[in-house]
Short mmCIF file of C-alpha atoms in Angstrom, two decimals:
data_model
loop_
_atom_site.label_atom_id
_atom_site.label_comp_id
_atom_site.label_asym_id
_atom_site.label_seq_id
_atom_site.Cartn_x
_atom_site.Cartn_y
_atom_site.Cartn_z
CA MET I 8 -105.91 86.05 98.55
CA LYS I 9 -107.67 89.34 97.92
CA LYS I 10 -106.44 90.71 101.27
CA LYS I 11 -102.87 89.77 100.33
CA MET I 12 -103.23 91.58 96.95
CA LEU I 13 -104.69 94.73 98.61
CA LEU I 14 -101.86 94.80 101.10
CA LEU I 15 -99.28 94.40 98.33
CA ASN I 16 -100.75 97.21 96.18
CA THR I 17 -100.90 99.55 99.18
CA THR I 18 -97.25 98.82 99.89
CA VAL I 19 -96.32 99.55 96.24
CA LEU I 20 -98.21 102.87 96.20
CA LEU I 21 -96.68 103.98 99.49
CA GLY I 22 -93.26 103.10 98.18
CA LEU I 23 -93.91 105.05 94.95
CA GLY I 24 -95.07 108.10 96.93
CA GLY I 25 -91.86 107.98 98.92
CA VAL I 26 -89.80 107.98 95.73
CA LEU I 27 -91.66 110.99 94.20
CA SER I 28 -91.57 113.26 97.28
CA THR I 29 -88.58 112.70 99.49
CA PRO I 30 -87.97 115.29 102.27
CA ALA I 31 -84.49 116.15 100.84
CA TYR I 32 -85.91 117.01 97.39
CA ALA I 33 -88.70 119.17 98.78
CA SER I 34 -86.17 121.11 100.90
CA THR I 35 -84.00 121.83 97.83
CA ILE I 36 -86.96 123.25 95.89
CA GLN I 37 -87.94 125.46 98.83
CA ASP I 38 -84.39 126.76 99.20
CA MET I 39 -84.16 127.55 95.49
CA GLU I 40 -87.46 129.43 95.48
CA SER I 41 -86.35 131.43 98.52
CA GLN I 42 -83.00 132.18 96.90
CA LYS I 43 -84.72 133.23 93.69
CA SER I 44 -87.01 135.62 95.62
CA GLN I 45 -84.03 137.13 97.47
CA ILE I 46 -82.04 137.69 94.28
CA GLN I 47 -85.07 139.23 92.58
CA ASN I 48 -85.41 141.65 95.49
CA GLN I 49 -81.70 142.47 95.29
CA ARG I 50 -82.02 142.98 91.55
CA GLN I 51 -84.90 145.42 92.08
CA ASP I 52 -82.78 147.35 94.60
CA VAL I 53 -79.80 147.48 92.22
CA GLN I 54 -82.02 148.55 89.32
CA SER I 55 -83.48 151.29 91.53
CA ASN I 56 -79.95 152.46 92.38
CA ILE I 57 -78.97 152.39 88.71
CA LYS I 58 -82.01 154.50 87.81
CA ALA I 59 -81.11 157.01 90.53
CA ALA I 60 -77.51 157.09 89.29
CA SER I 61 -78.71 157.56 85.70
CA ASP I 62 -80.95 160.46 86.80
CA GLU I 63 -78.00 162.07 88.60
CA LEU I 64 -75.87 161.56 85.51
CA THR I 65 -78.49 163.33 83.39
CA ARG I 66 -78.73 166.20 85.90
CA LEU I 67 -74.95 166.62 85.99
CA GLN I 68 -74.79 166.62 82.19
CA ALA I 69 -77.45 169.37 82.01
CA GLU I 70 -75.54 171.37 84.63
CA GLN I 71 -72.33 170.91 82.67
CA ASP I 72 -74.00 172.12 79.47
CA GLN I 73 -75.25 175.23 81.31
CA MET I 74 -71.81 175.94 82.75
CA LYS I 75 -70.18 175.50 79.33
CA ALA I 76 -72.65 177.99 77.83
CA GLN I 77 -71.87 180.50 80.59
CA LEU I 78 -68.13 180.02 80.01
CA GLU I 79 -68.65 180.80 76.32
CA ARG I 80 -70.57 183.98 77.25
CA LEU I 81 -67.82 185.06 79.65
CA THR I 82 -65.19 184.42 76.98
CA ILE I 83 -67.07 186.62 74.50
CA ALA I 84 -67.57 189.29 77.18
CA GLU I 85 -63.89 189.21 78.08
CA GLU I 86 -62.87 189.68 74.42
CA GLU I 87 -65.32 192.55 73.84
CA ASN I 88 -64.40 194.31 77.08
CA ASN I 89 -60.69 193.99 76.31
CA LYS I 90 -61.32 195.63 72.93
CA LYS I 91 -63.23 198.44 74.67
CA ALA I 92 -60.40 198.87 77.20
CA GLN I 93 -57.81 199.04 74.42
CA LYS I 94 -59.86 201.62 72.52
CA THR I 95 -60.31 203.68 75.68
CA GLU I 96 -56.55 203.59 76.31
CA ALA I 97 -55.95 204.77 72.73
CA ASP I 98 -58.51 207.59 73.17
CA ILE I 99 -56.79 208.65 76.39
CA LYS I 100 -53.42 208.84 74.64
CA GLU I 101 -54.88 210.83 71.74
CA THR I 102 -56.72 213.23 74.05
CA SER I 103 -53.57 213.65 76.15
CA LYS I 104 -51.66 214.68 72.99
CA GLN I 105 -54.38 217.19 72.10
CA VAL I 106 -54.30 218.66 75.60
CA GLU I 107 -50.52 218.91 75.47
CA GLN I 108 -50.67 220.71 72.10
CA LEU I 109 -53.35 223.11 73.35
CA GLU I 110 -51.29 223.91 76.43
CA LYS I 111 -48.34 224.79 74.17
CA GLU I 112 -50.54 227.05 72.04
CA ILE I 113 -51.96 228.71 75.16
CA LYS I 114 -48.45 229.38 76.43
CA LEU I 115 -47.46 231.02 73.12
CA LEU I 116 -50.60 233.16 73.14
CA GLN I 117 -49.93 234.26 76.69
CA GLU I 118 -46.39 235.29 75.73
CA LYS I 119 -47.71 237.27 72.74
CA LEU I 120 -50.34 238.96 74.88
CA GLU I 121 -47.73 239.97 77.42
CA LYS I 122 -45.65 241.56 74.65
CA ARG I 123 -48.78 243.32 73.32
CA ASN I 124 -49.47 244.57 76.80
CA ASP I 125 -45.98 246.04 77.08
CA ILE I 126 -46.35 247.74 73.66
CA LEU I 127 -49.67 249.30 74.62
CA LYS I 128 -48.30 250.55 77.91
CA ASP I 129 -45.28 252.08 76.13
CA ARG I 130 -47.61 253.80 73.65
CA ALA I 131 -49.71 255.13 76.53
CA ARG I 132 -46.66 256.53 78.29
CA SER I 133 -45.46 258.07 75.03
CA LEU I 134 -48.84 259.69 74.54
CA GLN I 135 -48.72 261.06 78.06
CA GLU I 136 -45.22 262.48 77.57
CA SER I 137 -46.27 264.17 74.33
CA GLY I 138 -49.22 265.85 76.01
CA GLY I 139 -51.98 263.44 75.24
CA ASN I 140 -55.52 263.63 76.56
CA VAL I 141 -55.39 263.20 80.35
CA GLU I 142 -58.91 261.87 80.60
CA TYR I 143 -58.11 259.23 78.00
CA LEU I 144 -54.99 258.19 79.93
CA GLN I 145 -56.93 258.00 83.19
CA VAL I 146 -59.47 255.74 81.54
CA LEU I 147 -56.76 253.46 80.28
CA LEU I 148 -54.49 253.46 83.33
CA GLY I 149 -57.42 253.06 85.70
CA SER I 150 -58.33 249.62 84.39
CA SER I 151 -58.51 246.82 87.00
CA SER I 152 -57.09 244.12 84.76
CA PHE I 153 -55.59 243.62 81.35
CA GLY I 154 -58.93 242.51 79.94
CA ASP I 155 -60.55 245.61 81.43
CA PHE I 156 -57.73 247.69 79.95
CA VAL I 157 -58.41 246.34 76.44
CA ASP I 158 -62.16 246.84 76.77
CA ARG I 159 -61.69 250.47 77.94
CA ALA I 160 -59.21 251.26 75.22
CA LEU I 161 -61.60 250.05 72.53
CA ALA I 162 -64.32 252.24 74.01
CA VAL I 163 -62.30 255.42 73.71
CA SER I 164 -63.07 257.11 70.41
CA THR I 165 -60.00 259.35 70.40
CA ILE I 166 -57.50 256.54 69.96
CA VAL I 167 -55.71 256.57 66.65
CA ASP I 168 -56.50 254.01 63.97
CA ALA I 169 -53.13 252.29 64.34
CA ASP I 170 -53.70 251.77 68.04
CA ARG I 171 -57.23 250.54 67.38
CA GLY I 172 -55.88 247.86 64.99
CA ILE I 173 -53.38 246.65 67.57
CA LEU I 174 -56.07 246.50 70.24
CA LYS I 175 -58.47 244.57 68.03
CA GLU I 176 -55.80 242.07 67.18
CA THR I 177 -54.97 241.80 70.87
CA LYS I 178 -58.66 241.31 71.68
CA ASN I 179 -58.90 238.50 69.12
CA MET I 180 -55.86 236.84 70.62
CA GLN I 181 -57.42 237.14 74.05
CA ASP I 182 -60.67 235.55 72.84
CA GLU I 183 -58.72 232.74 71.18
CA LEU I 184 -56.88 232.17 74.42
CA LYS I 185 -60.18 231.86 76.33
CA THR I 186 -61.56 229.43 73.73
CA LYS I 187 -58.48 227.22 73.89
CA GLN I 188 -58.52 227.29 77.68
CA ALA I 189 -62.18 226.21 77.68
CA ASP I 190 -61.37 223.49 75.14
CA VAL I 191 -58.55 222.20 77.32
CA LYS I 192 -60.84 222.21 80.34
CA SER I 193 -63.47 220.21 78.42
CA LYS I 194 -60.95 217.69 77.10
CA LEU I 195 -59.42 217.28 80.53
CA ALA I 196 -62.88 216.53 81.97
CA SER I 197 -63.49 214.02 79.16
CA LEU I 198 -60.08 212.51 79.83
CA GLU I 199 -60.89 212.09 83.50
CA ASP I 200 -64.17 210.32 82.60
CA MET I 201 -62.34 208.00 80.21
CA LYS I 202 -59.70 207.21 82.82
CA ALA I 203 -62.41 206.49 85.41
CA GLU I 204 -64.22 204.24 82.93
CA LEU I 205 -60.97 202.44 82.11
CA ASP I 206 -60.25 201.92 85.81
CA GLU I 207 -63.77 200.54 86.24
CA MET I 208 -63.30 198.22 83.25
CA THR I 209 -59.95 197.02 84.59
CA VAL I 210 -61.52 196.08 87.91
CA GLN I 211 -64.48 194.37 86.27
CA LEU I 212 -62.29 192.52 83.78
CA ALA I 213 -60.37 191.10 86.71
CA ALA I 214 -63.66 190.08 88.35
CA GLN I 215 -64.91 188.48 85.13
CA LYS I 216 -61.64 186.57 84.73
CA LYS I 217 -61.90 185.35 88.31
CA GLN I 218 -65.49 184.25 87.71
CA LYS I 219 -64.46 182.49 84.51
CA ASP I 220 -61.59 180.68 86.25
CA THR I 221 -63.92 179.64 89.08
CA LEU I 222 -66.48 178.29 86.62
CA ALA I 223 -63.78 176.43 84.72
CA LYS I 224 -62.59 174.76 87.94
CA GLU I 225 -66.17 173.89 88.92
CA LEU I 226 -66.74 172.40 85.47
CA LYS I 227 -63.58 170.32 85.79
CA ASP I 228 -64.69 169.07 89.21
CA LYS I 229 -68.15 168.26 87.83
CA GLU I 230 -66.59 166.31 84.97
CA ALA I 231 -64.46 164.33 87.43
CA LYS I 232 -67.53 163.52 89.53
CA ASN I 233 -69.36 162.62 86.34
CA GLU I 234 -66.66 160.14 85.40
CA GLU I 235 -66.67 158.74 88.93
CA LEU I 236 -70.44 158.33 88.74
CA LYS I 237 -70.13 156.56 85.39
CA ALA I 238 -67.55 154.15 86.84
CA SER I 239 -69.79 153.45 89.85
CA LEU I 240 -72.76 152.89 87.56
CA GLN I 241 -70.81 150.49 85.36
CA SER I 242 -69.60 148.59 88.43
CA LYS I 243 -73.16 148.23 89.72
CA ASP I 244 -74.33 147.14 86.30
CA SER I 245 -71.56 144.53 86.11
CA SER I 246 -72.42 143.24 89.58
CA LEU I 247 -76.07 143.04 88.60
CA ALA I 248 -75.20 141.14 85.41
CA ASN I 249 -73.11 138.65 87.41
CA GLU I 250 -75.90 138.10 89.93
CA GLN I 251 -78.42 137.70 87.15
CA SER I 252 -76.18 135.26 85.30
CA THR I 253 -75.62 133.25 88.48
CA LEU I 254 -79.34 133.17 89.19
CA GLU I 255 -80.19 132.03 85.66
CA GLN I 256 -77.55 129.32 85.81
CA ASN I 257 -78.79 128.14 89.21
CA ILE I 258 -82.36 128.01 87.95
CA LYS I 259 -81.22 126.17 84.81
CA ASP I 260 -79.27 123.66 86.87
CA GLN I 261 -82.17 123.21 89.24
CA LYS I 262 -84.59 122.63 86.38
CA ALA I 263 -82.21 120.07 84.90
CA ALA I 264 -81.90 118.34 88.28
CA GLU I 265 -85.66 118.49 88.73
CA GLU I 266 -86.23 116.98 85.29
CA ALA I 267 -83.66 114.24 85.92
CA ALA I 268 -85.23 113.42 89.30
CA ARG I 269 -88.70 113.36 87.74
CA LYS I 270 -87.59 110.95 85.02
CA ALA I 271 -85.75 108.77 87.52
CA ALA I 272 -88.83 108.67 89.76
CA GLU I 273 -91.07 107.80 86.84
CA GLN I 274 -88.67 105.05 85.75
CA ALA I 275 -88.46 103.67 89.29
CA ALA I 276 -92.24 103.80 89.60
CA LYS I 277 -92.65 101.94 86.33
CA GLU I 278 -90.18 99.29 87.33
CA ALA I 279 -91.77 98.90 90.79
CA ALA I 280 -95.24 98.68 89.29
CA LYS I 281 -94.07 96.14 86.73
CA LYS I 282 -92.40 94.02 89.42
CA ALA I 283 -95.46 94.22 91.67
CA ALA I 284 -97.72 93.25 88.77
CA GLU I 285 -95.53 90.29 87.93
CA GLN I 286 -95.55 89.14 91.55
CA ALA I 287 -99.31 89.61 91.83
CA GLN I 288 -99.86 87.72 88.58
CA LYS I 289 -97.81 84.87 89.75
CA ALA I 290 -99.47 84.76 93.15
CA ALA I 291 -103.11 85.22 92.11
CA ALA I 292 -102.99 84.67 88.36
CA ALA I 293 -104.91 87.97 88.04
CA PRO I 294 -104.09 91.26 86.24
CA ALA I 295 -102.27 93.94 88.33
CA GLU I 296 -103.06 97.65 88.40
CA LYS I 297 -100.54 100.17 87.42
CA ALA I 298 -100.04 103.59 89.12
CA ASP I 299 -99.29 106.93 87.43
CA SER I 300 -97.89 110.13 88.78
CA SER I 301 -97.56 113.72 87.50
CA SER I 302 -95.84 116.95 88.51
CA VAL I 303 -96.85 120.65 88.32
CA LYS I 304 -94.52 123.57 87.71
CA ALA I 305 -95.20 127.20 88.67
CA GLU I 306 -93.49 130.39 87.68
CA ALA I 307 -93.07 133.53 89.83
CA PRO I 308 -94.64 136.76 88.50
CA LYS I 309 -92.34 139.47 87.17
CA ALA I 310 -92.14 142.97 88.64
CA SER I 311 -93.18 146.08 86.69
CA SER I 312 -92.11 149.79 86.88
CA ASN I 313 -93.90 153.14 86.42
CA ASP I 314 -92.75 156.33 84.62
CA VAL I 315 -93.13 159.89 85.99
CA ALA I 316 -94.11 162.70 83.58
CA PRO I 317 -92.03 165.94 83.77
CA THR I 318 -93.57 169.26 84.73
CA SER I 319 -92.93 172.63 83.08
CA ALA I 320 -91.82 175.80 84.89
CA PRO I 321 -94.01 178.92 84.90
CA LYS I 322 -93.00 181.95 82.80
CA ALA I 323 -92.21 185.48 84.08
CA SER I 324 -95.02 188.00 83.55
CA ASN I 325 -93.74 191.56 84.24
CA VAL I 326 -90.73 193.83 84.05
CA VAL I 327 -89.62 192.96 87.60
CA THR I 328 -89.27 189.24 86.88
CA VAL I 329 -88.92 189.03 83.10
CA GLY I 330 -85.13 189.28 83.36
CA ASN I 331 -84.81 186.34 85.78
CA ARG I 332 -84.22 184.06 82.78
CA TRP I 333 -80.77 185.65 82.32
CA ILE I 334 -79.60 185.12 85.93
CA GLY I 335 -76.64 182.76 85.66
CA ASN I 336 -76.99 182.75 81.85
CA SER I 337 -75.51 186.14 80.89
CA ALA I 338 -72.34 188.21 80.92
CA TYR I 339 -71.61 191.96 81.14
CA VAL I 340 -70.19 193.63 78.03
CA PHE I 341 -69.48 197.38 77.86
CA GLY I 342 -71.72 198.62 75.04
CA GLY I 343 -73.30 195.15 74.65
CA GLY I 344 -76.96 194.24 74.22
CA ARG I 345 -77.54 196.51 71.23
CA SER I 346 -77.82 193.80 68.60
CA GLN I 347 -79.96 190.68 68.28
CA SER I 348 -76.84 188.54 68.40
CA ASP I 349 -75.78 190.03 71.75
CA ILE I 350 -79.28 189.62 73.18
CA SER I 351 -79.50 186.01 71.99
CA HIS I 352 -76.24 185.26 73.80
CA GLY I 353 -77.21 187.20 76.96
CA LEU I 354 -74.52 189.88 76.52
CA PHE I 355 -75.76 193.15 78.10
CA ASP I 356 -74.58 196.29 79.82
CA CYS I 357 -76.79 197.94 82.45
CA SER I 358 -78.75 200.29 80.19
CA SER I 359 -79.33 197.81 77.35
CA PHE I 360 -80.68 195.25 79.84
CA VAL I 361 -83.20 197.79 81.19
CA HIS I 362 -84.21 198.65 77.60
CA TRP I 363 -84.66 194.92 76.79
CA ALA I 364 -86.66 194.19 79.97
CA TYR I 365 -89.15 196.99 79.30
CA SER I 366 -89.46 195.98 75.64
CA GLN I 367 -90.60 192.53 76.83
CA VAL I 368 -93.65 194.11 78.51
CA GLY I 369 -94.44 196.38 75.55
CA VAL I 370 -92.67 199.60 76.65
CA ASN I 371 -90.27 201.31 74.22
CA LEU I 372 -87.51 203.33 75.90
CA GLY I 373 -86.16 204.87 72.69
CA PRO I 374 -83.69 203.68 70.03
CA LEU I 375 -81.76 200.64 71.23
CA GLY I 376 -78.54 201.75 69.55
CA SER I 377 -78.28 204.98 71.56
CA VAL I 378 -79.72 203.93 74.93
CA SER I 379 -77.57 204.91 77.93
CA THR I 380 -77.94 205.88 81.56
CA GLU I 381 -78.17 209.51 80.40
CA THR I 382 -81.16 208.79 78.12
CA LEU I 383 -82.85 206.56 80.69
CA LYS I 384 -82.74 209.08 83.51
CA HIS I 385 -84.87 211.40 81.34
CA ALA I 386 -87.19 208.62 80.08
CA GLY I 387 -89.90 208.93 82.72
CA THR I 388 -90.91 210.89 85.82
CA GLN I 389 -88.52 211.62 88.67
CA VAL I 390 -89.90 210.40 92.02
CA SER I 391 -88.60 210.49 95.58
CA SER I 392 -86.61 207.47 96.74
CA SER I 393 -89.03 207.22 99.68
CA GLN I 394 -91.81 206.50 97.16
CA MET I 395 -89.84 203.86 95.26
CA GLN I 396 -91.96 201.03 93.80
CA PRO I 397 -91.11 197.75 91.98
CA GLY I 398 -90.46 198.54 88.32
CA ASP I 399 -88.88 201.98 88.96
CA LEU I 400 -85.42 202.70 87.55
CA VAL I 401 -82.72 203.30 90.17
CA PHE I 402 -79.38 205.03 89.45
CA PHE I 403 -75.94 204.72 91.02
CA ASP I 404 -72.78 206.83 90.93
CA THR I 405 -70.05 204.34 89.95
CA TYR I 406 -67.21 205.52 87.72
CA LYS I 407 -69.25 208.68 87.07
CA LYS I 408 -72.53 210.24 88.17
CA ASP I 409 -75.48 208.06 87.10
CA GLY I 410 -72.97 205.53 85.77
CA HIS I 411 -75.15 202.50 86.53
CA VAL I 412 -78.90 201.74 86.30
CA GLY I 413 -81.16 198.86 87.34
CA ILE I 414 -84.83 197.96 87.97
CA TYR I 415 -86.11 198.04 91.54
CA VAL I 416 -87.76 194.72 92.50
CA GLY I 417 -88.79 195.58 96.07
CA GLY I 418 -87.41 194.66 99.46
CA GLY I 419 -84.38 196.93 99.03
CA LYS I 420 -83.16 194.99 95.99
CA PHE I 421 -82.80 195.62 92.25
CA ILE I 422 -82.13 193.55 89.14
CA GLY I 423 -79.64 194.67 86.53
CA ALA I 424 -76.69 193.72 84.37
CA GLN I 425 -73.89 193.82 86.95
CA SER I 426 -70.39 194.09 85.56
CA SER I 427 -68.99 191.31 87.76
CA THR I 428 -71.78 188.74 87.44
CA GLY I 429 -73.95 189.55 84.43
CA VAL I 430 -77.69 189.84 85.10
CA ALA I 431 -78.29 189.41 88.84
CA ILE I 432 -80.37 190.66 91.76
CA ALA I 433 -78.36 192.85 94.15
CA ASN I 434 -79.00 194.42 97.55
CA MET I 435 -79.08 198.24 97.49
CA SER I 436 -80.00 198.67 101.15
CA SER I 437 -76.52 197.77 102.42
CA GLY I 438 -72.92 197.41 101.32
CA TYR I 439 -71.50 198.59 98.00
CA TRP I 440 -74.74 199.49 96.21
CA LYS I 441 -76.09 201.42 99.19
CA GLN I 442 -72.96 203.60 99.07
CA LYS I 443 -73.31 204.11 95.32
CA PHE I 444 -77.09 204.79 95.19
CA ASN I 445 -77.51 208.52 94.50
CA GLY I 446 -81.25 208.76 95.23
CA ARG I 447 -82.32 209.17 91.60
CA VAL I 448 -85.49 207.19 90.90
CA VAL I 449 -87.34 207.30 87.57
CA ARG I 450 -90.83 205.92 87.09
CA ILE I 451 -91.64 204.77 83.54
#
């Protein structure tokens, strides 16, 4: 009887074990765990891509902000340079009127002097015909020019008072003529300088406008790429959300199925145990043993991420490199850089930039309001171009002699406020700047 009971209980336990761990159920759990691991890996990849896209988005935004700031500087520069060009045009017109008026006055004086000359000659002939002093006439008629004639006549003491008055008046007219001619010459030279400066401004304004248009197009392209990047990022995020939602639903469904299977197995085990106990009780009239079962659940660990701390850029330390901060962040303005507002916005011309750069290393190159290439070329010691060293001032003949100045940085290059680009490093050993370099080098 005992052997029959042992055999029956063993059969019940084996049957219960088969209910709790069927091969089909175990395979489903394994598949789900594998699927969960795969989706987690995919999620990590997508999150990594999203982070990279977010970093690119941040970089593009910073680049856009920088380009917008440069566009604002170029707009200010364009407005200021247009004002300067208009003023120069007005000065040219005014100077042209003055020259025209002076030329008219010179013509009238020349006509008067010619008449005076004729009168003096007639008086000389009259004096000769009336028996005048021959030596006096020889002195007068032997003059090499009209100016010489007047000077000789004034030197002769025998001339009558009336003639002396005429000659003095004539001499004054002659002096006035020379003064006006010199004034015209000076104004014409000034006019030529103004025209050359205006031509230079016209060329540079065109270059600045071209640069501004190029930047505007680049900014528009960057914005389009930015929008495209945003759309791509949103699409990836949506895909990730869908995958995550699907995974969570699958896990939820699997847990529900697992719980239902567990309860069904427990119920089946209870019923089987109860039936076996009843059969054993009937057969042996002895109490039956009941079997229990339990299940264990495990959770997968979650992934973690690390942050990277930013680093800071080193600062410039001398006059050769102190202006690098303005490269790509400045604009050229004729007469700019002479106020704190201009400096704060990176608006310089060549001489004000040099003045600013030296002030940053503790060197004062004179009053900021009156600094120019003319004042800078006398600010230090003239040295030979063959002895040129980093930090020396170098001068170029652009629209006029010594019309441009920069700071030599070595290697045949110099940094300065260039009219087409703002502050930039340019090559003076070839091309345009080599042709314009006049050999003047000043050491501060």
